Short mmCIF file of C-alpha atoms and ligand atoms in Angstrom, two decimals:
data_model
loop_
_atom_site.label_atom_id
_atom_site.label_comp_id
_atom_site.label_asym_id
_atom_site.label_seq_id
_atom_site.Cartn_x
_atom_site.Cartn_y
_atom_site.Cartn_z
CA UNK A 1 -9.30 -23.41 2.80
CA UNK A 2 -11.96 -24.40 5.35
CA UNK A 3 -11.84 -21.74 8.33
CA UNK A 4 -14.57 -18.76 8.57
CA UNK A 5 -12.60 -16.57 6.52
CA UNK A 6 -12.62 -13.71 8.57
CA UNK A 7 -10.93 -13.06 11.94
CA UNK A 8 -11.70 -9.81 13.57
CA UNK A 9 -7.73 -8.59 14.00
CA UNK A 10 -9.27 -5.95 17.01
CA UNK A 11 -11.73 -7.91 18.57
CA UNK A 12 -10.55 -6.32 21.74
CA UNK A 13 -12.17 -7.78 25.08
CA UNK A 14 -15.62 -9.00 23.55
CA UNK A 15 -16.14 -12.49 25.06
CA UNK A 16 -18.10 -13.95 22.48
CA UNK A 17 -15.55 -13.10 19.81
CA UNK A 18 -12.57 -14.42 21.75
CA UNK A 19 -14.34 -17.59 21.84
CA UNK A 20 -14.99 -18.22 18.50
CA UNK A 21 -11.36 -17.14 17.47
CA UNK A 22 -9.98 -19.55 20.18
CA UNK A 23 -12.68 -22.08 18.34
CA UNK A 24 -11.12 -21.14 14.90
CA UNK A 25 -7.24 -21.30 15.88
CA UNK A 26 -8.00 -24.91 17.61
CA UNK A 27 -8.90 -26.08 14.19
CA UNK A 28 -6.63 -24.32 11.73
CA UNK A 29 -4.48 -26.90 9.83
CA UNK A 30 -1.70 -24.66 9.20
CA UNK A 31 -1.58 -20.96 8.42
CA UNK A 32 -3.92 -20.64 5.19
CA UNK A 33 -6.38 -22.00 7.16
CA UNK A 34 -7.54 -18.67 8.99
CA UNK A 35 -6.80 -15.35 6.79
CA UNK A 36 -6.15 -12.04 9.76
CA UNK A 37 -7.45 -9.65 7.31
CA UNK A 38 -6.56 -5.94 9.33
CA UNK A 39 -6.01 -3.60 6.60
CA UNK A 40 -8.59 -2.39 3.88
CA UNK A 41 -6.51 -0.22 1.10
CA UNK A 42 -8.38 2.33 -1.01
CA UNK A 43 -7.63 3.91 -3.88
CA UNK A 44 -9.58 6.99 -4.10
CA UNK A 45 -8.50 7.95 -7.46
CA UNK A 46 -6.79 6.55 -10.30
CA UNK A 47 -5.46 9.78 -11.54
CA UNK A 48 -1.73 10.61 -10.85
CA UNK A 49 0.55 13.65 -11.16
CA UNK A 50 3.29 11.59 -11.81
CA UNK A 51 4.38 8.92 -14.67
CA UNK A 52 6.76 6.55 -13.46
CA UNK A 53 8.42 4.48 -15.92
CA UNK A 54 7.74 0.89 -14.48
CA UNK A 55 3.66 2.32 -13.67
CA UNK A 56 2.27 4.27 -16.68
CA UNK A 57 2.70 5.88 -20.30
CA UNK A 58 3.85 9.07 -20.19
CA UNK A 59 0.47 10.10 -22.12
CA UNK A 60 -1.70 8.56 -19.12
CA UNK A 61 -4.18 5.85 -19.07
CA UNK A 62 -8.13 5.89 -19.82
CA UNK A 63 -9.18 7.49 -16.54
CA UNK A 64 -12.40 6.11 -15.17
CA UNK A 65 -15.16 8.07 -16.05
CA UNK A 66 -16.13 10.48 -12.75
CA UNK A 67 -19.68 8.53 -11.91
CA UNK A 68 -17.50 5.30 -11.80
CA UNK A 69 -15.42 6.67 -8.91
CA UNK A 70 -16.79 5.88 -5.62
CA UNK A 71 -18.29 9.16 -3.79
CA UNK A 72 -16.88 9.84 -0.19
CA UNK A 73 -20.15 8.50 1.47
CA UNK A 74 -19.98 4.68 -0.78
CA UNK A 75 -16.30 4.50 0.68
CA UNK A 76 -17.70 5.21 4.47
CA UNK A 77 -20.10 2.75 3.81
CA UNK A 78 -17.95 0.17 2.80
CA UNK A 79 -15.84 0.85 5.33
CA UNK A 80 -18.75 0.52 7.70
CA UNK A 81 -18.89 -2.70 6.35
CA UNK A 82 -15.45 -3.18 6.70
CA UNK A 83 -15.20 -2.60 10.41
CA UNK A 84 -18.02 -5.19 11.51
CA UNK A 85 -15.94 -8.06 10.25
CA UNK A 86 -12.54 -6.42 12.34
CA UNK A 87 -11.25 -4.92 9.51
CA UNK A 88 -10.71 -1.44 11.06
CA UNK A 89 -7.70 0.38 9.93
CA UNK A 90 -7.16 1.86 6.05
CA UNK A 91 -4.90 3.41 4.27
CA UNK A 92 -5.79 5.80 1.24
CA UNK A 93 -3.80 5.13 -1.80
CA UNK A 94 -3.87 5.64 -5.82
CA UNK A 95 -2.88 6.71 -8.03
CA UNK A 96 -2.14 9.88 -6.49
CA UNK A 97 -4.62 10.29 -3.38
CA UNK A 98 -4.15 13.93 -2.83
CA UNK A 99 -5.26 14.46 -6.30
CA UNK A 100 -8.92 13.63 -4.92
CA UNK A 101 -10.53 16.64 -3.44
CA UNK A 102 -11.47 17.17 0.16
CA UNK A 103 -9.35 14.08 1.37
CA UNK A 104 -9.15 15.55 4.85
CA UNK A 105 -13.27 15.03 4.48
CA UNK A 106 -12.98 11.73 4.00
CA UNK A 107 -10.29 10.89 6.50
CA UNK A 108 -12.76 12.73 9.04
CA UNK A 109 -15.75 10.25 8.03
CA UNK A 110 -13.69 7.63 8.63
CA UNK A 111 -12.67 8.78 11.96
CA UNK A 112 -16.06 9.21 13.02
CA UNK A 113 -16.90 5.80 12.61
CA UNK A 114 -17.30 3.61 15.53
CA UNK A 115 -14.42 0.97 15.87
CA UNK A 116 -12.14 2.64 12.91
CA UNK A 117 -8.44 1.56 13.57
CA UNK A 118 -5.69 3.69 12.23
CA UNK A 119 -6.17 5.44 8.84
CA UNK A 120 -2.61 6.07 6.64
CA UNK A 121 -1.52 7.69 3.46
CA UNK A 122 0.71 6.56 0.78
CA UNK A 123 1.51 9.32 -1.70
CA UNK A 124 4.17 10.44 -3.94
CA UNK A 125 4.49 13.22 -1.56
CA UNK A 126 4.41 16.44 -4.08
CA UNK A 127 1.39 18.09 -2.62
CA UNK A 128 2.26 16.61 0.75
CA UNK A 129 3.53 19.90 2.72
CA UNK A 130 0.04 21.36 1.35
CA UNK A 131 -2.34 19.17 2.70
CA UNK A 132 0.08 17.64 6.05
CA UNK A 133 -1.46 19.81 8.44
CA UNK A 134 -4.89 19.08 7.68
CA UNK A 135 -4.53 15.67 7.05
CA UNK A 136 -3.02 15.24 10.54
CA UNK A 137 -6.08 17.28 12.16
CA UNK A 138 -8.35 14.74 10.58
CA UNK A 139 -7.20 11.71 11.85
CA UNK A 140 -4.92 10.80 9.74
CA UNK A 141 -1.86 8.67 11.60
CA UNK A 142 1.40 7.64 9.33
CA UNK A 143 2.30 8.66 5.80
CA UNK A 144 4.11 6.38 3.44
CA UNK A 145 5.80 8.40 0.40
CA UNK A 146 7.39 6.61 -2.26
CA UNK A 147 11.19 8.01 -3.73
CA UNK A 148 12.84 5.70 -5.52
CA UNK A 149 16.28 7.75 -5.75
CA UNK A 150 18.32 10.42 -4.20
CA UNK A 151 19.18 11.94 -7.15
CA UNK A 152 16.83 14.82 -8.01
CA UNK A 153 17.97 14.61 -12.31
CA UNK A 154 16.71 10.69 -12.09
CA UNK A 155 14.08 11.34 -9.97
CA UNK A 156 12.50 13.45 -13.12
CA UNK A 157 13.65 10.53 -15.43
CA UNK A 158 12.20 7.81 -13.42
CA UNK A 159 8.76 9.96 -12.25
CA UNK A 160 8.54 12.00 -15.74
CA UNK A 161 7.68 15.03 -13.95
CA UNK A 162 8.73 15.15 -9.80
CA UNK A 163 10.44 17.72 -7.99
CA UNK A 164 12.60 15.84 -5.35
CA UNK A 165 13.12 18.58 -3.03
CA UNK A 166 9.46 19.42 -3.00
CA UNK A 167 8.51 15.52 -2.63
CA UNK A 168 11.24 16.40 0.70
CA UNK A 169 9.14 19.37 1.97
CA UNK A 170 6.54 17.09 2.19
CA UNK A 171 7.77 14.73 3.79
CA UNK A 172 8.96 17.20 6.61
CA UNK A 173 5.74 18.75 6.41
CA UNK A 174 4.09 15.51 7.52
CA UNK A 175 6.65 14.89 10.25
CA UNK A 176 6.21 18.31 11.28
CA UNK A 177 2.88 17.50 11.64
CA UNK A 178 2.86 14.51 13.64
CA UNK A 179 2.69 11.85 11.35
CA UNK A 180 6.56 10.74 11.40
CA UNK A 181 8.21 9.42 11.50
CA UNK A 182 7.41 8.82 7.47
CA UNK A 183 8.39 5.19 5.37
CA UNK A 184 10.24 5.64 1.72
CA UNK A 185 9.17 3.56 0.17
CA UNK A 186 11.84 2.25 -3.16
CA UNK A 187 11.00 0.18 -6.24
CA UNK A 188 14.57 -0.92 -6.84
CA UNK A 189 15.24 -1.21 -10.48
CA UNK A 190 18.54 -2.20 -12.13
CA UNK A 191 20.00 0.45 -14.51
CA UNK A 192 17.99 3.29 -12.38
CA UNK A 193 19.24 2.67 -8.97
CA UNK A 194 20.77 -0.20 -7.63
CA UNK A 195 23.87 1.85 -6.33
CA UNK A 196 22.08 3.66 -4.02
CA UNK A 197 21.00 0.65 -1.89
CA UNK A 198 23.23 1.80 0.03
CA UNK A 199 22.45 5.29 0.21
CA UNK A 200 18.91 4.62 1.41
CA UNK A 201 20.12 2.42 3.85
CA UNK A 202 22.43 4.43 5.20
CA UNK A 203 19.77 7.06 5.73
CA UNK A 204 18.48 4.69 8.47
CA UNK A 205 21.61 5.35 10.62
CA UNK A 206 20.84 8.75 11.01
CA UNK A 207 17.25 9.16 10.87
CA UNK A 208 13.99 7.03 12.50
CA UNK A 209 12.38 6.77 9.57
CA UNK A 210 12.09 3.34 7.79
CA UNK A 211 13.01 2.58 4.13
CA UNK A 212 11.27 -0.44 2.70
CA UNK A 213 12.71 -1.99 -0.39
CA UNK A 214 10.41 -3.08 -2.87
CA UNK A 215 10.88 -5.79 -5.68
CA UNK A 216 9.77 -4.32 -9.35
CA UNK A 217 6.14 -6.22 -9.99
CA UNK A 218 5.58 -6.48 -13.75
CA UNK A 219 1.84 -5.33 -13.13
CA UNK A 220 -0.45 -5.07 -16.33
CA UNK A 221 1.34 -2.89 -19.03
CA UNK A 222 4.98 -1.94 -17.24
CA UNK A 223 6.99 0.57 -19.00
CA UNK A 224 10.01 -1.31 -18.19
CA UNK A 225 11.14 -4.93 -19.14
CA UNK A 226 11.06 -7.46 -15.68
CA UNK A 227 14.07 -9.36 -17.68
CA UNK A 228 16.17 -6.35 -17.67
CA UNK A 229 15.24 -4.46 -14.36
CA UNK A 230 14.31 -6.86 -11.88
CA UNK A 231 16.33 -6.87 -8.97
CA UNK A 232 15.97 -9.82 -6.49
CA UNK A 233 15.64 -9.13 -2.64
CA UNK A 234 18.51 -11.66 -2.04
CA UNK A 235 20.99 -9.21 -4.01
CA UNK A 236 19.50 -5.70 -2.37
CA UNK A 237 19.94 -7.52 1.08
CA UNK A 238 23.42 -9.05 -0.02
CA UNK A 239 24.47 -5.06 -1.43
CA UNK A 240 23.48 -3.82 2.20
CA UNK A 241 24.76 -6.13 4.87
CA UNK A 242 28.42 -6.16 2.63
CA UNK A 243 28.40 -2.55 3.28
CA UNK A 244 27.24 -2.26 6.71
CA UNK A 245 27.43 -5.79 8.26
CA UNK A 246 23.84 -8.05 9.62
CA UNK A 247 20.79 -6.74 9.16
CA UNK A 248 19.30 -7.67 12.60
CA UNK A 249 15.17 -8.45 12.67
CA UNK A 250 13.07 -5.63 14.22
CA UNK A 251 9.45 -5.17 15.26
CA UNK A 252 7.34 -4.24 12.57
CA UNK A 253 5.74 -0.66 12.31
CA UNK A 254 2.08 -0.78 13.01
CA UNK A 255 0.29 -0.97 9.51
CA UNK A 256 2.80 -2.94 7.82
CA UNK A 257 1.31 -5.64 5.81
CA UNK A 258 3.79 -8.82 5.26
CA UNK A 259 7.23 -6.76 4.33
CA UNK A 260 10.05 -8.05 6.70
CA UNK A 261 11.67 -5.93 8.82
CA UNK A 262 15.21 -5.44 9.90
CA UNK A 263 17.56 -2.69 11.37
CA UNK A 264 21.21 -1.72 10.70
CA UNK A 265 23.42 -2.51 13.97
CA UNK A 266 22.68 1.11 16.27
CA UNK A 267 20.42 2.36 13.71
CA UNK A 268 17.72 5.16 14.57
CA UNK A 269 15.50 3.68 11.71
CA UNK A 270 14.63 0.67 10.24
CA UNK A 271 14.72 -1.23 6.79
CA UNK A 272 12.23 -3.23 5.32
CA UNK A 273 11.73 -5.62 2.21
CA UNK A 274 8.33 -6.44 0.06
CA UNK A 275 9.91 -9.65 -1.94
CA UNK A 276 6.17 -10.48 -3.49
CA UNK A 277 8.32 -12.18 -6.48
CA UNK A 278 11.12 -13.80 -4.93
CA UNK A 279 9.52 -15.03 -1.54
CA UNK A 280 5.67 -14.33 -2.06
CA UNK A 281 4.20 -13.93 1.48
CA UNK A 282 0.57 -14.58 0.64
CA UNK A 283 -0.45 -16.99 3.48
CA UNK A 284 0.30 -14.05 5.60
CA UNK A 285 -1.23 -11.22 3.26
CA UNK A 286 -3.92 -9.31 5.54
CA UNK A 287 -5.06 -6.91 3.67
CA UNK A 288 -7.87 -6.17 1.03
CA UNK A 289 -8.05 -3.54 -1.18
CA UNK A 290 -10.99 -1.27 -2.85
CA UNK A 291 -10.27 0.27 -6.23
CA UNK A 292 -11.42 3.79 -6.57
CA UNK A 293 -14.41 2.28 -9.07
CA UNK A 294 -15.81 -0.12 -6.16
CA UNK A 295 -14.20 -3.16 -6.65
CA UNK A 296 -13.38 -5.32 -3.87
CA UNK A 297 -10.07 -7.08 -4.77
CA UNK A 298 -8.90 -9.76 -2.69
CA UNK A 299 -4.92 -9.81 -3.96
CA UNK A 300 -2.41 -7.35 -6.34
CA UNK A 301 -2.26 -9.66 -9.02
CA UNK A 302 -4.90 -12.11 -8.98
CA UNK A 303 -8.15 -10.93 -10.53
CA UNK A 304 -10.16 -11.96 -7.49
CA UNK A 305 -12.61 -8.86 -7.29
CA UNK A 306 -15.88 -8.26 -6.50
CA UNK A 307 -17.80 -5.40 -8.06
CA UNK A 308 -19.52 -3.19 -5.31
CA UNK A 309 -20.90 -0.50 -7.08
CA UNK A 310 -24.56 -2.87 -7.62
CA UNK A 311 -24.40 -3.26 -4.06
CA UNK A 312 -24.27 0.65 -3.33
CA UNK A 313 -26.29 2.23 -5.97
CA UNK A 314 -29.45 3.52 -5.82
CA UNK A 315 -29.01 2.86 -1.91
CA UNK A 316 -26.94 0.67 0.33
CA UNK A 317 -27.69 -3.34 0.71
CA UNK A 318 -25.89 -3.82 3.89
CA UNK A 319 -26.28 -7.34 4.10
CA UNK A 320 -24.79 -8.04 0.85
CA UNK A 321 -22.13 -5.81 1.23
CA UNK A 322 -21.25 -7.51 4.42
CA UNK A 323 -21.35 -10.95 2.38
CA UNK A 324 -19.29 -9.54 -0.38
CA UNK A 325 -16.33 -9.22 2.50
CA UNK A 326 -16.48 -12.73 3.14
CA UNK A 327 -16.67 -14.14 -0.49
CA UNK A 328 -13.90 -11.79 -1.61
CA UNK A 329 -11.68 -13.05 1.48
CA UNK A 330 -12.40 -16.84 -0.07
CA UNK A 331 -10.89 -15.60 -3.39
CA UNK A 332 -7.58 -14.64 -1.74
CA UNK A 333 -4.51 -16.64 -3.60
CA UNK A 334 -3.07 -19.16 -1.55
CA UNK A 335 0.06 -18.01 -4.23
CA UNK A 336 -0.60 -15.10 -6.64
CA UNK A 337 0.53 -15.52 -10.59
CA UNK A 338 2.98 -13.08 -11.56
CA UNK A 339 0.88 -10.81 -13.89
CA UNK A 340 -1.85 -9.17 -13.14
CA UNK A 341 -4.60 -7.60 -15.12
CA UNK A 342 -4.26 -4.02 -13.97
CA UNK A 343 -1.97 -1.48 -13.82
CA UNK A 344 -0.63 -0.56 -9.69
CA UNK A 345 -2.40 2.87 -10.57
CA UNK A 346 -5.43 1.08 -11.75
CA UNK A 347 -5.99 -0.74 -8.34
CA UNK A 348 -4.35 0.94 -5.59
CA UNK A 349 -0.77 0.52 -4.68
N1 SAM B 1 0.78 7.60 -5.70
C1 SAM B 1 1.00 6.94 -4.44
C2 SAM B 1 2.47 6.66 -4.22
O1 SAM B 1 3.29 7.09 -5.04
O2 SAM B 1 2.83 6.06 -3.22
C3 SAM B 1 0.19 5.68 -4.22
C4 SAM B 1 0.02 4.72 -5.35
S1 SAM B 1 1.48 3.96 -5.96
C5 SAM B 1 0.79 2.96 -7.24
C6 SAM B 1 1.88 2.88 -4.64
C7 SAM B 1 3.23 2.24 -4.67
O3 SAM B 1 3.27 1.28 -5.69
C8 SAM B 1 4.38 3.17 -4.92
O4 SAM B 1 5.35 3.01 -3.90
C9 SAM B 1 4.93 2.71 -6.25
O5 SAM B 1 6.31 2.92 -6.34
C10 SAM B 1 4.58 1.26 -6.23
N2 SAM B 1 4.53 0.64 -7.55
C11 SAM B 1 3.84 1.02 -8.65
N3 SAM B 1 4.06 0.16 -9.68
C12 SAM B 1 4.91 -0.78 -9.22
C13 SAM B 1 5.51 -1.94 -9.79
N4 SAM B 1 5.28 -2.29 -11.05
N5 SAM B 1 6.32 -2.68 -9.01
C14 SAM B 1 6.56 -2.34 -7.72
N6 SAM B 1 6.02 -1.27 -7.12
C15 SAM B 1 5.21 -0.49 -7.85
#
């Protein structure tokens, strides 16, 4: 890869930036060349409420110890950080992000910094109708809530502990808010629920929100066997369009990261696949992420991360925080391996 690694995605009217990215496009060799890094992901906790089958033990995992996890002014900082090379929106994950206390707080810091792009939420939705109101007020724009069945029995099999209709409040809680319409996100899984493809899709008919399929990723220490329960996007497109005809393409919500995008003919909503195992889409990956214990990691699987925390503590070292960014960028996959060394909890799903 020979391009500056970093492309402002927002570099909005500034001349001199314009320029350059004109400069950098002339000379790209093909798309690897220049990596549009928009999104920065971060996990502000690795704790969860929930114990999904294909993510963790029902017993847990070893939690980080408390001074490992990142305080709300490190994150702002790297965000800070963030922003100067054009990487201005974020979206707070987990494990379970309203689990951290005072999220609104942070969501609020981030606001207030100059240049921050949209800020988003994935959860699991159970505390969601508690904290939707808040969350809105501070700046907080779209919600993402994962739901990988209709069925409220299964959903207690597959998350060892959720309440369907309460993950539901929340989600109308958050719509109620403003921050509809919400994305469902489901991790299809054979012998769990690959008959209600349909069911989710069908969902998009009716209502504007968007369901986004997602292949299982056998991640470090999966509950469930890949052999057994991987379902290929070829086969949950196939099970859809024999039930309701062409998926046509449609735009992409703002904040989506490389999942393709479709829509049902007359559909209010949309439907959207992350294939990273069949068709990995890492030339087009834009995103970094930042695990709740400071490390900058540059892809889901590959181990490419760059530990922060050195860079932060006693004080701030702006400069090599800013360098870290463009190193970690460098270590993006041109193709990721399959496994990774960490569980989806672990980094920040
Ligand atoms: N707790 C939040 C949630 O439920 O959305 C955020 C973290 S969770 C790890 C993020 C997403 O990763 C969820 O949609 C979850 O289903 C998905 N996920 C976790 N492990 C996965 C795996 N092995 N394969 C595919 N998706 C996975």
């Amino acid at each position: 890869m020979t391009a500056l690694p970093l492309l402002p995605a927002n570099f909005g009217a500034d001349p001199d930036l314009l320029e350059a990215a004109d400069r950098l496009l002339a000379g790209a060799q093909g798309p690897r060349d220049i990596r549009y890094v928009k999104t920065l992901r971060i996990s502000v906790t690795d704790h969860c409420n929930f114990r999904c089958v294909y993510c963790m033990p029902d017993e847990g995992v070893d939690w980080l110890p408390k001074d490992e996890i990142l305080t709300y002014e490190e994150i702002v900082e790297i965000a800070r950080t963030a922003i100067g090379h054009g990487i201005c929106d974020f979206k707070l994950t987990g494990g379970e992000p309203l689990l951290r206390k005072d999220l609104g707080t942070l969501a609020r810091m981030l606001r207030g910094l100059p240049g921050c792009g949209e800020i988003s939420l994935t959860s699991n939705g159970l505390l969601l109708d508690r904290f939707a109101d808040e969350l809105c007020e501070a700046g907080v724009a779209r919600v993402t809530v994962s739901m990988d069945t209709l069925k409220p029995e299964l959903f207690r099999e597959i998350t060892r502990r959720g309440d369907l209709a309460q993950v539901w409040r929340g989600i109308r809680a958050a719509e109620a808010a403003g921050m509809g319409p919400v994305k469902i996100n489901v991790v299809v899984m054979r012998g769990y629920n690959v008959d209600e493809i349909v069911d989710f899709a069908e969902m998009t008919l009716t209502q504007p929100r968007t369901v986004r399929f997602i292949e299982f990723m056998p991640l470090a220490r999966s509950m469930i066997e890949e052999a057994e329960h991987f379902v290929p996007y070829a086969e949950i497109r196939a099970r859809i369009e024999s039930r309701f005809g062409a998926l046509q393409p449609a735009q992409q919500d703002t904040g989506t990261g490389p999942a393709r995008t479709f829509r049902l003919r007359d559909a209010l909503g949309k439907i959207g696949f992350i294939h990273a195992m069949s068709a990995p889409f890492c030339s087009t990956c834009n995103r970094l992420r930042l695990t709740a214990d400071g490390q900058l990691r540059s892809c889901l699987f590959d181990g490419g991360e760059i530990d922060l925390r050195p860079l932060l503590r006693p004080t701030a070292q702006r400069a090599e925080l800013r360098q870290a960014f463009l190193d970690c960028v460098v270590l993006k996959p041109d193709a990721h391996k399959h496994y990774g060394t960490r569980q989806m909890s672990q980094i920040g799903g």
